[in-house]
Amino acid sequence: MTHVATRLCQPIRLFTLCLCAGLAWLLCGPPAVAQDRENCLYCHRFPGLSRFDPGSGRLRLFYVDPAYIHEAQGPHAQLACTDCHAREPLEVVPHRPSPPVDCTRTCHITDLSGNSRRFSHENVARMLEQSVHTDAVLHGLRFTGGPLLADNQSRCLYCHDEPLFRMPLALESPVGALQDRAFARCNVCHATQLPLDVEFATRHVLSRLDPARRTLELAQVCAVCHSDPALRQTHELPNSVASYLRSFHGRAALLGDETTADCLSCHVANGANVHLMLASAHPDSAIHPENVANSCRSLTCHPGADRAIAGTSVHLDLPGAVGSLEFALAAAFILLTAVSFGPSAAIVLLELAQLVIGRRHPRAEHVEKVIEQIVSHPEGRARLRRFTITERVQHWVLAALFTLLALTGFPLKFADQGWARMLVDAFGGMYMTRTLHHYAGVALIVGFAVHVLDIFRVVLRRTRRVGPAGERLGLYQAIATLPVSITLTDLRRAGAQLKYLVGLSNDRPRFGRFTATEKFEYFGVMWGTTLLGITGLMLWFEQATSHLMGGWAFNIATIIHTYESFLALIHVGILHIYNVILAPTVFPLSLATLNGETPKSKLAEENAEFVIDVAHSLGIPTEEPQHG
Amino acid sequence: MAEPRPARRPGWRPRDLLRLAGSASYDLLRRAYAFALIVLIFWVSFAAMKYLVVSLVAPLETPAQVRAIPSRMDEELLHGRRPDWLGLRSVENPRAPLAYYHRLTSWLPPDNANTCTRSGCHGPLPHANRIEVRAFLNMHAASIHCGVCHMEHERTPLSLTWYDRESGRASEAPVLLRALSLLQELGDPPRADDDARARLSDLLRRAARAADNDAALERSAAHLAAVRAATPSFPRIVREARDVVNTSLRGAYGVKLALKDAAGRPVLAHPGTAAAIERYLREGPRATPEQREALLAAVHPFRRPAAIVCTDCHRKTGGVLDLAAAGYPPSRIQQLQTPAIFQMIEHIGRGADFHMPQIVTTPVEPRAPHTQPAPR
C-alpha cells in the first residue's frame, strides 16, 4: 500500500494520472447534441426571411446562417434558439413580439459529462460594473447619426457578435491540416459507443487558448465607439484607434500580423479579464503610469526591456502634437526633403524643358565629335568608363538591397493601403517581410562599412603618394580631391547650371567625371544609410535601446527612419530612375553601371570636362570652334 | 579613261524628303516624350510632397477598413455590395452588423437582371405592408422573380423558366435541384456507377458555388469525388449528401424562376416600359396623387389586379405553378405542398395565430459528426 502511495506521489506519475482522468472525463461524455432542436431553421435558413421597414429605416433580418449550426462554428452552435429567445412568443406563426435577449439569462446547457447544468453570463455583467465600461456608461452612449442598437437590445452587442471557434495561431497549420484524420480516429469509437462530439469539445477548448478576436478585428470593435466623432466629443476621447493604427503595432496589425500588440495587450493587465478594463487613472489599471512599464514588459511583449520603455508614446498623434519634439523633427524632415529633393527635381524638369523648346548648347555637338575620336582610339573606350568594375558591382548590390528594403519596409508606412497587404502576403506574411527587411538592412550596413573602408584605403594611398615636386597630400586634401567630394566649385557650377537652364546665361558649365547632382546623390546615400542603419538597429533591438536611451527614442527613431526612407525613395524612385532609364539621353537604359559606358549624348551634355580631360590625356585635339 | 559623272542636279529627292520627315517626326516625338515626362515627374513629386505635409497636419483618421464594420441595420446595408457590408475582407472573421448578432457570412445575392429592383423603384426586400406575411414573401424574392406573382399571364399553370441572376438569360433548373433528383434516383440503399457518382459530385460542387461556396455542399462534393461507387462507404456518403442537400434548399440557387414569353425568354420587366420608368423616377416625387397613379400605371401595364397568393402555389392540386415542369424533384414538391404548410398559410392569411405543427417542430435527425473515417 505504501509502495503504491509512494508511486502515486511521484510527480510525473501523478500528472499522468490526472491527464488520464481528464481525458476519461472528456471522452466518456454525452451523445452529440441535436442541432437546431426546435427546427427553427426550417424557415430561418432562408436568406430572404427579412424585411425593410421604410418608416424607421431599419432592416430586420430574421435569417440565421445555418452553417453556424450545421458546421458547429462556435460555442453557441449547440444552443437551442429558445435558450436565448423566449419560447412562448415563438410558438405561433408569425411570432409575437418577444422580449429582448438578455445575455445574463440563466439557461440549461449539457456539459461534457452529459449533465444538464445552469449557465449564465451574469458574472460578466458583474465584472463590467467594476470596469470603465459600466452599464450606465454603455447606456448613455450617443453616436453620430443616431443609436446603433435598438433600445431593448443587449449592450453586449457593442462588442460581441455570435462567437466563433478559432484555432490558436500556434496550432493553426498543424491541427488545421490533420484534424479530419485525427478526429476520424476518435470517431471510430466515440461516434457510436461513447457518443461525444469530440471535434466540438476539442475546438471549444482550443479556441480559448487565444483571444476570441484577431488583432485587427479587435481594433474594429473598439473603433465602433472610440472612432465615432460624436461619442468622442461627448466623452472627450482622443481618436485612440486611429493613433494606434498609425503606430508600429497598429500598422503591423493592418498588415495581418497576429502577434503584434492589440488594444487588450496594453489595456488589460496580464492575466486579467477584459471585462475588468479600467480607466488609466485607476491605480490598478494596466495603463496607469505606475503599471504601464510592466504592461510593456510582459513575457509575451518586451520582457527584457527597461522600465523606461514606457516613455514611448504608443498613441502618438503627430498632427495633434504641435510643439513637441516629434512634431518638430517630422517638420524638419519635410523641410529637408523639400530642400534636397526640390532643387534636384527642378533641374530635371528644366532639363526636360530645354528638350521641349529645342534648346541645345552648341558645344554639345563638338564634344560628341571629340567622344567619337576618343572612342576610335585604342585606349579611348576604356578611358571614358566612369565606373570601375568594383563600383558597378557595389552599385548593383546597393540597388538590390535598396529595392528589397523598400518593398519590405514601405508596406508598413502605407499599411492602410490595399497594395501594402498584398505585398506583405506575397512575401509570406509579416514575419517573413520583417525578417527580410532586417537582414537586408544588415547586408546594407555591411556593404556600407566595406565601402567606407575602401574609401579610407584610397585616401590613405593618396596621402602616401609623392607628387612630381616631392610633395604629399594632406588628409583633408586627399578627401577633398576625391572624385565624388563636393567642393565649392561644384556649388558654383550647380548655380551656373541653374542659371543656364532658366535662360539667364548662355554658357552651360562643364562637369568632370561626376556632375554636381550625382555628387549630391552620393552624399545622400552615405547620409541616408547612416541614419537608416542607426535608427533601424534601434527599432530592431528595442530592449537594448530602452536600456540605453529610454522609450522616447522609439518615436524619434521611427520618425527619422520613415521620413528618411521616404526621402530616399522619392529621390531614387523619381530622380535616379529618370536619370538612368527615362531621360531621353539614356532611354531605354543607361549602360554606365553595367559595362561602364555612359551614352555619348549624356557625356556630351553633362560630363564635357571629363571628356576633354580624357582627350588631352590621349593627345586628341579639342579646340572648340568659335560660336557666337 | 572613265567618263566624268554628270553633276547631281540640285533639288529635293524623295529619299531626302523622307529623311527630313523622319527626322522631324523623331524630333516631335522626343519633345512630346519630354513633355510627358515633365507632367509625370511634376505630378509624382507634387503628390509625394503633398502626402508628407498632409500626413503631418491633417487630423488623424481611422482607416477605412477598420471603420468598415456595418454598424447599422439600415437601407445602406441593404443596397451595399457584399464585400462592403461584410466589413474588412482581410480579417478572417469579419463581425456581423452590430444590431444583428448572428453570423452573416452570406446573404441575399444581388439580382442583376431584375428590372423592378435595378431601376431604383423597389428594393430587394420589397414587401413591407402585411405584417403577417411580409417576411415570408421576401423570402421568396431570392428565388422567384416579382413578375411570377405580380404580372398578368394567360396560362395556368404559368409558363415558367429559370434565368441566370447575373446575365438574365434563360437557364436550366438549379443544379441543387438536379442534384437532389439524381440523389433520389439512386434509390435506397443507393446504387450507382462511377459516371453517376462523378456527375453528382460535379452537380454538388456547382451547387456549392451557386450558394456562395456553401461548405457543406463542397464537402459532400469532395467526398463523392474521393470514393468509388462500388465501395462500402458510398451509400453512407450518398445519404449524407441527401441530408446536406435537403438542408441547403433555401433559395440560394444562382438562378431564379420567372415567367416565360413566347420565345422562351424570361420576362424580367413589363415590356416597353423603360421610358415610363425614367419618367416616373423623374416626375414621380413632385407629382400629385392622380398624376402619380397615371405614371405608375404606365410603368406596370401588365400588373395583376391582385397578386398571386401563397395558397395559389402551395397546394396539392390546381396550383398555378407546375413545379415538376420547373425541375423540382417529387420530394421537394411534396415538402412545398404539404397540407401543414397550406394550413399554416391559410391561417396566417386570415390573420389567425398558427401554432407550430409537428412537422415544423420535429427536429431534423442529428447529423453525425462531419468528420467520418476517411474512405480507404
PDB file of C-alpha atoms in Angstrom, chain A residues 259-470:
ATOM      1  CA  THR A 259       1.444  38.582 -32.869  1.00  0.00           C
ATOM      2  CA  THR A 260       1.649  42.326 -32.553  1.00  0.00           C
ATOM      3  CA  ALA A 261       0.169  44.185 -29.594  1.00  0.00           C
ATOM      4  CA  ASP A 262      -3.553  44.796 -29.869  1.00  0.00           C
ATOM      5  CA  CYS A 263      -5.735  47.050 -27.739  1.00  0.00           C
ATOM      6  CA  LEU A 264      -6.072  44.466 -24.983  1.00  0.00           C
ATOM      7  CA  SER A 265      -2.338  43.744 -24.813  1.00  0.00           C
ATOM      8  CA  CYS A 266      -1.838  47.104 -23.122  1.00  0.00           C
ATOM      9  CA  HIS A 267      -5.249  47.950 -21.679  1.00  0.00           C
ATOM     10  CA  VAL A 268      -5.838  44.693 -19.828  1.00  0.00           C
ATOM     11  CA  ALA A 269      -3.364  43.617 -17.184  1.00  0.00           C
ATOM     12  CA  ASN A 270      -1.596  40.368 -17.884  1.00  0.00           C
ATOM     13  CA  GLY A 271      -3.874  37.541 -16.788  1.00  0.00           C
ATOM     14  CA  ALA A 272      -6.792  39.879 -16.028  1.00  0.00           C
ATOM     15  CA  ASN A 273     -10.203  39.717 -17.651  1.00  0.00           C
ATOM     16  CA  VAL A 274     -11.041  42.068 -20.486  1.00  0.00           C
ATOM     17  CA  HIS A 275     -14.379  42.846 -18.852  1.00  0.00           C
ATOM     18  CA  LEU A 276     -12.446  44.373 -15.959  1.00  0.00           C
ATOM     19  CA  MET A 277     -10.745  47.024 -18.096  1.00  0.00           C
ATOM     20  CA  LEU A 278     -10.088  50.119 -16.008  1.00  0.00           C
ATOM     21  CA  ALA A 279      -9.585  53.800 -16.732  1.00  0.00           C
ATOM     22  CA  SER A 280      -5.969  54.938 -16.883  1.00  0.00           C
ATOM     23  CA  ALA A 281      -6.381  56.955 -13.674  1.00  0.00           C
ATOM     24  CA  HIS A 282      -7.296  53.844 -11.658  1.00  0.00           C
ATOM     25  CA  PRO A 283      -4.262  52.599  -9.693  1.00  0.00           C
ATOM     26  CA  ASP A 284      -4.936  49.010 -10.798  1.00  0.00           C
ATOM     27  CA  SER A 285      -5.230  49.874 -14.470  1.00  0.00           C
ATOM     28  CA  ALA A 286      -2.720  48.261 -16.789  1.00  0.00           C
ATOM     29  CA  ILE A 287      -2.030  51.666 -18.331  1.00  0.00           C
ATOM     30  CA  HIS A 288      -1.774  53.609 -15.066  1.00  0.00           C
ATOM     31  CA  PRO A 289       1.610  55.439 -15.137  1.00  0.00           C
ATOM     32  CA  GLU A 290       2.850  53.160 -12.383  1.00  0.00           C
ATOM     33  CA  ASN A 291       1.868  49.975 -14.224  1.00  0.00           C
ATOM     34  CA  VAL A 292       2.316  50.749 -17.885  1.00  0.00           C
ATOM     35  CA  ALA A 293       6.004  49.785 -17.919  1.00  0.00           C
ATOM     36  CA  ASN A 294       5.113  46.340 -16.645  1.00  0.00           C
ATOM     37  CA  SER A 295       2.423  46.034 -19.306  1.00  0.00           C
ATOM     38  CA  CYS A 296       5.084  46.656 -21.952  1.00  0.00           C
ATOM     39  CA  ARG A 297       7.488  44.286 -20.240  1.00  0.00           C
ATOM     40  CA  SER A 298       5.096  41.341 -20.069  1.00  0.00           C
ATOM     41  CA  LEU A 299       6.543  37.991 -21.032  1.00  0.00           C
ATOM     42  CA  THR A 300       4.824  37.996 -24.399  1.00  0.00           C
ATOM     43  CA  CYS A 301       5.924  41.516 -25.388  1.00  0.00           C
ATOM     44  CA  HIS A 302       9.234  43.101 -24.331  1.00  0.00           C
ATOM     45  CA  PRO A 303      10.307  41.062 -21.298  1.00  0.00           C
ATOM     46  CA  GLY A 304      13.892  42.300 -21.103  1.00  0.00           C
ATOM     47  CA  ALA A 305      13.162  45.969 -21.573  1.00  0.00           C
ATOM     48  CA  ASP A 306      13.927  48.720 -19.118  1.00  0.00           C
ATOM     49  CA  ARG A 307      11.099  50.464 -17.259  1.00  0.00           C
ATOM     50  CA  ALA A 308      11.959  53.471 -19.389  1.00  0.00           C
ATOM     51  CA  ILE A 309      10.297  51.726 -22.342  1.00  0.00           C
ATOM     52  CA  ALA A 310       7.068  53.202 -21.030  1.00  0.00           C
ATOM     53  CA  GLY A 311       8.357  56.589 -22.085  1.00  0.00           C
ATOM     54  CA  THR A 312       7.391  55.879 -25.668  1.00  0.00           C
ATOM     55  CA  SER A 313       4.172  57.332 -26.967  1.00  0.00           C
ATOM     56  CA  VAL A 314       2.172  54.418 -28.396  1.00  0.00           C
ATOM     57  CA  HIS A 315      -0.731  56.671 -29.338  1.00  0.00           C
ATOM     58  CA  LEU A 316       1.451  59.375 -30.871  1.00  0.00           C
ATOM     59  CA  ASP A 317      -0.821  61.789 -32.696  1.00  0.00           C
ATOM     60  CA  LEU A 318       1.636  63.859 -34.729  1.00  0.00           C
ATOM     61  CA  PRO A 319      -0.875  66.373 -36.125  1.00  0.00           C
ATOM     62  CA  GLY A 320      -2.151  66.940 -32.594  1.00  0.00           C
ATOM     63  CA  ALA A 321       1.321  67.188 -31.060  1.00  0.00           C
ATOM     64  CA  VAL A 322       2.284  70.642 -32.337  1.00  0.00           C
ATOM     65  CA  GLY A 323       5.158  71.944 -30.218  1.00  0.00           C
ATOM     66  CA  SER A 324       6.532  68.515 -29.353  1.00  0.00           C
ATOM     67  CA  LEU A 325       9.990  67.286 -30.284  1.00  0.00           C
ATOM     68  CA  GLU A 326       8.422  64.629 -32.511  1.00  0.00           C
ATOM     69  CA  PHE A 327       6.389  67.197 -34.445  1.00  0.00           C
ATOM     70  CA  ALA A 328       9.428  69.460 -34.851  1.00  0.00           C
ATOM     71  CA  LEU A 329      11.537  66.564 -36.072  1.00  0.00           C
ATOM     72  CA  ALA A 330       8.918  65.490 -38.603  1.00  0.00           C
ATOM     73  CA  ALA A 331       8.537  69.085 -39.806  1.00  0.00           C
ATOM     74  CA  ALA A 332      12.329  69.389 -40.103  1.00  0.00           C
ATOM     75  CA  PHE A 333      12.470  66.250 -42.229  1.00  0.00           C
ATOM     76  CA  ILE A 334       9.732  67.518 -44.502  1.00  0.00           C
ATOM     77  CA  LEU A 335      11.712  70.738 -44.899  1.00  0.00           C
ATOM     78  CA  LEU A 336      14.875  68.735 -45.582  1.00  0.00           C
ATOM     79  CA  THR A 337      13.002  66.723 -48.184  1.00  0.00           C
ATOM     80  CA  ALA A 338      11.785  69.897 -49.872  1.00  0.00           C
ATOM     81  CA  VAL A 339      15.245  71.492 -49.769  1.00  0.00           C
ATOM     82  CA  SER A 340      17.155  68.452 -51.036  1.00  0.00           C
ATOM     83  CA  PHE A 341      14.627  66.959 -53.419  1.00  0.00           C
ATOM     84  CA  GLY A 342      13.204  70.253 -54.708  1.00  0.00           C
ATOM     85  CA  PRO A 343      16.317  71.657 -56.474  1.00  0.00           C
ATOM     86  CA  SER A 344      17.199  68.263 -57.972  1.00  0.00           C
ATOM     87  CA  ALA A 345      13.663  67.873 -59.286  1.00  0.00           C
ATOM     88  CA  ALA A 346      13.754  71.444 -60.597  1.00  0.00           C
ATOM     89  CA  ILE A 347      16.957  70.730 -62.541  1.00  0.00           C
ATOM     90  CA  VAL A 348      15.404  67.597 -64.062  1.00  0.00           C
ATOM     91  CA  LEU A 349      12.255  69.472 -65.068  1.00  0.00           C
ATOM     92  CA  LEU A 350      14.262  72.336 -66.545  1.00  0.00           C
ATOM     93  CA  GLU A 351      16.495  69.915 -68.474  1.00  0.00           C
ATOM     94  CA  LEU A 352      13.361  68.394 -69.962  1.00  0.00           C
ATOM     95  CA  ALA A 353      12.021  71.841 -70.756  1.00  0.00           C
ATOM     96  CA  GLN A 354      15.198  72.505 -72.802  1.00  0.00           C
ATOM     97  CA  LEU A 355      14.307  69.475 -74.898  1.00  0.00           C
ATOM     98  CA  VAL A 356      10.720  70.586 -75.344  1.00  0.00           C
ATOM     99  CA  ILE A 357      11.728  74.025 -76.600  1.00  0.00           C
ATOM    100  CA  GLY A 358      14.593  72.568 -78.653  1.00  0.00           C
ATOM    101  CA  ARG A 359      17.422  74.383 -76.870  1.00  0.00           C
ATOM    102  CA  ARG A 360      20.799  72.674 -77.055  1.00  0.00           C
ATOM    103  CA  HIS A 361      24.212  74.095 -76.190  1.00  0.00           C
ATOM    104  CA  PRO A 362      26.272  74.343 -79.404  1.00  0.00           C
ATOM    105  CA  ARG A 363      29.287  72.863 -77.603  1.00  0.00           C
ATOM    106  CA  ALA A 364      27.494  69.543 -77.162  1.00  0.00           C
ATOM    107  CA  GLU A 365      27.887  68.654 -80.832  1.00  0.00           C
ATOM    108  CA  HIS A 366      31.596  69.436 -80.696  1.00  0.00           C
ATOM    109  CA  VAL A 367      32.057  67.316 -77.587  1.00  0.00           C
ATOM    110  CA  GLU A 368      30.226  64.448 -79.274  1.00  0.00           C
ATOM    111  CA  LYS A 369      32.733  64.637 -82.125  1.00  0.00           C
ATOM    112  CA  VAL A 370      35.582  64.548 -79.582  1.00  0.00           C
ATOM    113  CA  ILE A 371      33.994  61.493 -77.991  1.00  0.00           C
ATOM    114  CA  GLU A 372      33.885  59.789 -81.382  1.00  0.00           C
ATOM    115  CA  GLN A 373      37.584  60.486 -81.807  1.00  0.00           C
ATOM    116  CA  ILE A 374      38.315  59.147 -78.317  1.00  0.00           C
ATOM    117  CA  VAL A 375      36.338  56.000 -78.952  1.00  0.00           C
ATOM    118  CA  SER A 376      38.268  55.360 -82.158  1.00  0.00           C
ATOM    119  CA  HIS A 377      41.496  55.478 -80.138  1.00  0.00           C
ATOM    120  CA  PRO A 378      42.606  52.010 -78.929  1.00  0.00           C
ATOM    121  CA  GLU A 379      42.546  53.110 -75.269  1.00  0.00           C
ATOM    122  CA  GLY A 380      39.733  55.641 -75.592  1.00  0.00           C
ATOM    123  CA  ARG A 381      36.756  53.462 -74.748  1.00  0.00           C
ATOM    124  CA  ALA A 382      38.390  52.284 -71.515  1.00  0.00           C
ATOM    125  CA  ARG A 383      39.329  55.823 -70.514  1.00  0.00           C
ATOM    126  CA  LEU A 384      35.743  57.018 -70.944  1.00  0.00           C
ATOM    127  CA  ARG A 385      34.414  54.463 -68.465  1.00  0.00           C
ATOM    128  CA  ARG A 386      33.302  56.478 -65.444  1.00  0.00           C
ATOM    129  CA  PHE A 387      32.741  53.492 -63.128  1.00  0.00           C
ATOM    130  CA  THR A 388      35.201  50.739 -62.300  1.00  0.00           C
ATOM    131  CA  ILE A 389      34.042  47.148 -62.122  1.00  0.00           C
ATOM    132  CA  THR A 390      34.115  47.281 -58.290  1.00  0.00           C
ATOM    133  CA  GLU A 391      31.952  50.391 -58.300  1.00  0.00           C
ATOM    134  CA  ARG A 392      29.487  48.780 -60.671  1.00  0.00           C
ATOM    135  CA  VAL A 393      29.201  45.683 -58.505  1.00  0.00           C
ATOM    136  CA  GLN A 394      28.711  47.847 -55.418  1.00  0.00           C
ATOM    137  CA  HIS A 395      26.034  49.815 -57.253  1.00  0.00           C
ATOM    138  CA  TRP A 396      24.021  46.716 -58.119  1.00  0.00           C
ATOM    139  CA  VAL A 397      24.347  45.253 -54.639  1.00  0.00           C
ATOM    140  CA  LEU A 398      23.079  48.550 -53.291  1.00  0.00           C
ATOM    141  CA  ALA A 399      20.284  48.638 -55.855  1.00  0.00           C
ATOM    142  CA  ALA A 400      19.144  45.110 -54.981  1.00  0.00           C
ATOM    143  CA  LEU A 401      19.237  45.785 -51.247  1.00  0.00           C
ATOM    144  CA  PHE A 402      17.521  49.142 -51.650  1.00  0.00           C
ATOM    145  CA  THR A 403      14.728  47.548 -53.673  1.00  0.00           C
ATOM    146  CA  LEU A 404      14.274  44.756 -51.163  1.00  0.00           C
ATOM    147  CA  LEU A 405      14.304  47.193 -48.240  1.00  0.00           C
ATOM    148  CA  ALA A 406      11.765  49.449 -49.957  1.00  0.00           C
ATOM    149  CA  LEU A 407       9.479  46.537 -50.838  1.00  0.00           C
ATOM    150  CA  THR A 408       9.613  45.113 -47.320  1.00  0.00           C
ATOM    151  CA  GLY A 409       9.604  48.427 -45.476  1.00  0.00           C
ATOM    152  CA  PHE A 410       7.124  50.676 -47.228  1.00  0.00           C
ATOM    153  CA  PRO A 411       4.108  48.419 -46.742  1.00  0.00           C
ATOM    154  CA  LEU A 412       4.475  49.303 -43.064  1.00  0.00           C
ATOM    155  CA  LYS A 413       4.381  53.028 -43.790  1.00  0.00           C
ATOM    156  CA  PHE A 414       1.354  52.687 -46.062  1.00  0.00           C
ATOM    157  CA  ALA A 415      -0.212  49.851 -44.108  1.00  0.00           C
ATOM    158  CA  ASP A 416      -3.772  51.019 -44.706  1.00  0.00           C
ATOM    159  CA  GLN A 417      -3.401  50.723 -48.491  1.00  0.00           C
ATOM    160  CA  GLY A 418      -4.581  47.591 -50.224  1.00  0.00           C
ATOM    161  CA  TRP A 419      -1.328  47.057 -52.113  1.00  0.00           C
ATOM    162  CA  ALA A 420       0.651  47.013 -48.872  1.00  0.00           C
ATOM    163  CA  ARG A 421      -1.216  43.998 -47.582  1.00  0.00           C
ATOM    164  CA  MET A 422      -0.887  42.254 -50.948  1.00  0.00           C
ATOM    165  CA  LEU A 423       2.842  42.839 -50.970  1.00  0.00           C
ATOM    166  CA  VAL A 424       3.289  41.546 -47.429  1.00  0.00           C
ATOM    167  CA  ASP A 425       1.253  38.461 -48.262  1.00  0.00           C
ATOM    168  CA  ALA A 426       3.381  37.926 -51.346  1.00  0.00           C
ATOM    169  CA  PHE A 427       6.480  37.892 -49.129  1.00  0.00           C
ATOM    170  CA  GLY A 428       4.850  35.236 -46.953  1.00  0.00           C
ATOM    171  CA  GLY A 429       3.340  37.356 -44.197  1.00  0.00           C
ATOM    172  CA  MET A 430       4.502  39.962 -41.773  1.00  0.00           C
ATOM    173  CA  TYR A 431       7.065  37.760 -40.053  1.00  0.00           C
ATOM    174  CA  MET A 432       8.866  36.930 -43.284  1.00  0.00           C
ATOM    175  CA  THR A 433       8.637  40.513 -44.520  1.00  0.00           C
ATOM    176  CA  ARG A 434      10.102  41.840 -41.299  1.00  0.00           C
ATOM    177  CA  THR A 435      12.865  39.223 -41.272  1.00  0.00           C
ATOM    178  CA  LEU A 436      13.795  40.023 -44.856  1.00  0.00           C
ATOM    179  CA  HIS A 437      13.839  43.729 -44.022  1.00  0.00           C
ATOM    180  CA  HIS A 438      16.099  43.172 -41.024  1.00  0.00           C
ATOM    181  CA  TYR A 439      18.638  41.062 -42.841  1.00  0.00           C
ATOM    182  CA  ALA A 440      18.626  43.207 -45.964  1.00  0.00           C
ATOM    183  CA  GLY A 441      19.351  46.113 -43.611  1.00  0.00           C
ATOM    184  CA  VAL A 442      22.242  44.228 -42.055  1.00  0.00           C
ATOM    185  CA  ALA A 443      23.617  43.460 -45.509  1.00  0.00           C
ATOM    186  CA  LEU A 444      23.332  47.126 -46.431  1.00  0.00           C
ATOM    187  CA  ILE A 445      25.195  48.170 -43.287  1.00  0.00           C
ATOM    188  CA  VAL A 446      27.942  45.628 -44.007  1.00  0.00           C
ATOM    189  CA  GLY A 447      28.176  46.814 -47.613  1.00  0.00           C
ATOM    190  CA  PHE A 448      28.286  50.393 -46.423  1.00  0.00           C
ATOM    191  CA  ALA A 449      31.100  49.570 -43.999  1.00  0.00           C
ATOM    192  CA  VAL A 450      33.059  47.856 -46.777  1.00  0.00           C
ATOM    193  CA  HIS A 451      32.589  50.894 -48.997  1.00  0.00           C
ATOM    194  CA  VAL A 452      33.765  53.295 -46.270  1.00  0.00           C
ATOM    195  CA  LEU A 453      36.828  51.111 -45.642  1.00  0.00           C
ATOM    196  CA  ASP A 454      37.523  51.175 -49.364  1.00  0.00           C
ATOM    197  CA  ILE A 455      37.390  54.976 -49.301  1.00  0.00           C
ATOM    198  CA  PHE A 456      39.804  55.032 -46.367  1.00  0.00           C
ATOM    199  CA  ARG A 457      42.129  52.765 -48.307  1.00  0.00           C
ATOM    200  CA  VAL A 458      42.027  55.120 -51.289  1.00  0.00           C
ATOM    201  CA  VAL A 459      42.547  58.192 -49.092  1.00  0.00           C
ATOM    202  CA  LEU A 460      45.473  56.532 -47.322  1.00  0.00           C
ATOM    203  CA  ARG A 461      47.069  55.639 -50.629  1.00  0.00           C
ATOM    204  CA  ARG A 462      46.661  59.219 -51.841  1.00  0.00           C
ATOM    205  CA  THR A 463      48.316  60.623 -48.727  1.00  0.00           C
ATOM    206  CA  ARG A 464      51.296  58.308 -49.264  1.00  0.00           C
ATOM    207  CA  ARG A 465      51.710  59.155 -52.921  1.00  0.00           C
ATOM    208  CA  VAL A 466      54.616  61.508 -53.658  1.00  0.00           C
ATOM    209  CA  GLY A 467      53.967  64.196 -56.253  1.00  0.00           C
ATOM    210  CA  PRO A 468      56.391  65.309 -59.040  1.00  0.00           C
ATOM    211  CA  ALA A 469      57.738  68.025 -56.770  1.00  0.00           C
ATOM    212  CA  GLY A 470      58.141  65.605 -53.869  1.00  0.00           C
TER     213      GLY A 470
END
